[in-house]
Amino acid sequence: MGLAPTALATIATYVDRGTTHLTADHIRAGYPDYSQARVDSAVTTYLVVSPVIGALGVPGWLTAAWPSRQASGGPAPSRP
């Protein structure tokens, strides 16, 4: 259940950069004294850090799911 939101959150940062610019608006609202160049730099930093966290999160979720699946005996057997 956490794998899909992790992947979507990672992808959403790039969609935002190309469309709505909500991340830039959020940074600008929190730091009104920042110049446009500084806001752009902060957004670029977020675009670099977010996929790294997502790349670490996906294997984390898969690693957490594997023992759970093993403990339950794997998928339920199919009925004839």
Tab-separated table of C-alpha atoms in Angstrom:
chain	number	residue	atom	x	y	z
A	1	MET	CA	0.000	0.000	0.000
A	2	GLY	CA	2.918	2.365	0.574
A	3	LEU	CA	4.801	1.487	-2.604
A	4	ALA	CA	2.357	3.189	-4.959
A	5	PRO	CA	2.185	6.492	-3.013
A	6	THR	CA	5.995	6.536	-2.794
A	7	ALA	CA	6.308	6.134	-6.558
A	8	LEU	CA	3.554	8.683	-7.243
A	9	ALA	CA	5.104	11.267	-4.916
A	10	THR	CA	8.429	10.843	-6.682
A	11	ILE	CA	6.855	11.327	-10.111
A	12	ALA	CA	4.595	14.178	-8.981
A	13	THR	CA	7.546	16.508	-8.392
A	14	TYR	CA	8.431	16.369	-12.088
A	15	VAL	CA	4.832	16.790	-13.196
A	16	ASP	CA	4.554	19.857	-10.960
A	17	ARG	CA	7.733	21.370	-12.379
A	18	GLY	CA	6.344	21.099	-15.912
A	19	THR	CA	2.779	22.210	-15.169
A	20	THR	CA	1.468	23.940	-12.033
A	21	HIS	CA	4.677	25.033	-10.241
A	22	LEU	CA	3.042	24.485	-6.828
A	23	THR	CA	6.411	23.677	-5.270
A	24	ALA	CA	7.818	27.032	-6.379
A	25	ASP	CA	4.680	28.801	-5.134
A	26	HIS	CA	4.978	27.046	-1.769
A	27	ILE	CA	8.634	28.036	-1.391
A	28	ARG	CA	7.870	31.603	-2.460
A	29	ALA	CA	5.054	31.815	0.123
A	30	GLY	CA	7.280	30.494	2.899
A	31	TYR	CA	10.268	32.639	1.973
A	32	PRO	CA	8.931	35.863	0.444
A	33	ASP	CA	12.367	37.521	0.477
A	34	TYR	CA	13.865	34.859	-1.839
A	35	SER	CA	14.713	36.009	-5.333
A	36	GLN	CA	13.360	34.054	-8.303
A	37	ALA	CA	16.810	32.536	-8.810
A	38	ARG	CA	16.877	31.302	-5.210
A	39	VAL	CA	13.363	29.838	-5.522
A	40	ASP	CA	14.416	28.065	-8.726
A	41	SER	CA	17.490	26.721	-6.953
A	42	ALA	CA	15.361	25.401	-4.073
A	43	VAL	CA	12.969	23.706	-6.518
A	44	THR	CA	15.898	22.144	-8.386
A	45	THR	CA	17.312	20.856	-5.098
A	46	TYR	CA	13.923	19.336	-4.276
A	47	LEU	CA	13.838	17.705	-7.720
A	48	VAL	CA	17.208	16.086	-7.009
A	49	VAL	CA	16.496	14.995	-3.432
A	50	SER	CA	12.960	13.669	-4.002
A	51	PRO	CA	13.879	10.908	-6.488
A	52	VAL	CA	16.759	9.811	-4.260
A	53	ILE	CA	14.365	9.388	-1.347
A	54	GLY	CA	11.875	7.649	-3.641
A	55	ALA	CA	14.605	5.377	-4.982
A	56	LEU	CA	15.428	4.378	-1.403
A	57	GLY	CA	11.769	4.039	-0.443
A	58	VAL	CA	10.730	1.634	-3.204
A	59	PRO	CA	13.226	-1.088	-2.240
A	60	GLY	CA	12.356	-0.412	1.382
A	61	TRP	CA	8.701	-1.153	0.747
A	62	LEU	CA	9.536	-4.236	-1.295
A	63	THR	CA	11.876	-5.487	1.424
A	64	ALA	CA	9.190	-4.955	4.059
A	65	ALA	CA	6.544	-6.715	1.956
A	66	TRP	CA	8.663	-9.790	1.237
A	67	PRO	CA	8.780	-11.184	4.818
A	68	SER	CA	5.089	-10.439	5.221
A	69	ARG	CA	4.286	-12.475	2.134
A	70	GLN	CA	6.550	-15.307	3.328
A	71	ALA	CA	4.896	-15.381	6.765
A	72	SER	CA	1.458	-15.713	5.226
A	73	GLY	CA	2.553	-18.690	3.124
A	74	GLY	CA	2.454	-16.812	-0.160
A	75	PRO	CA	-0.620	-16.373	-2.302
A	76	ALA	CA	-3.719	-18.374	-1.515
A	77	PRO	CA	-4.012	-21.567	-3.531
A	78	SER	CA	-6.428	-21.431	-6.426
A	79	ARG	CA	-9.572	-23.527	-6.270
A	80	PRO	CA	-10.387	-25.966	-9.043
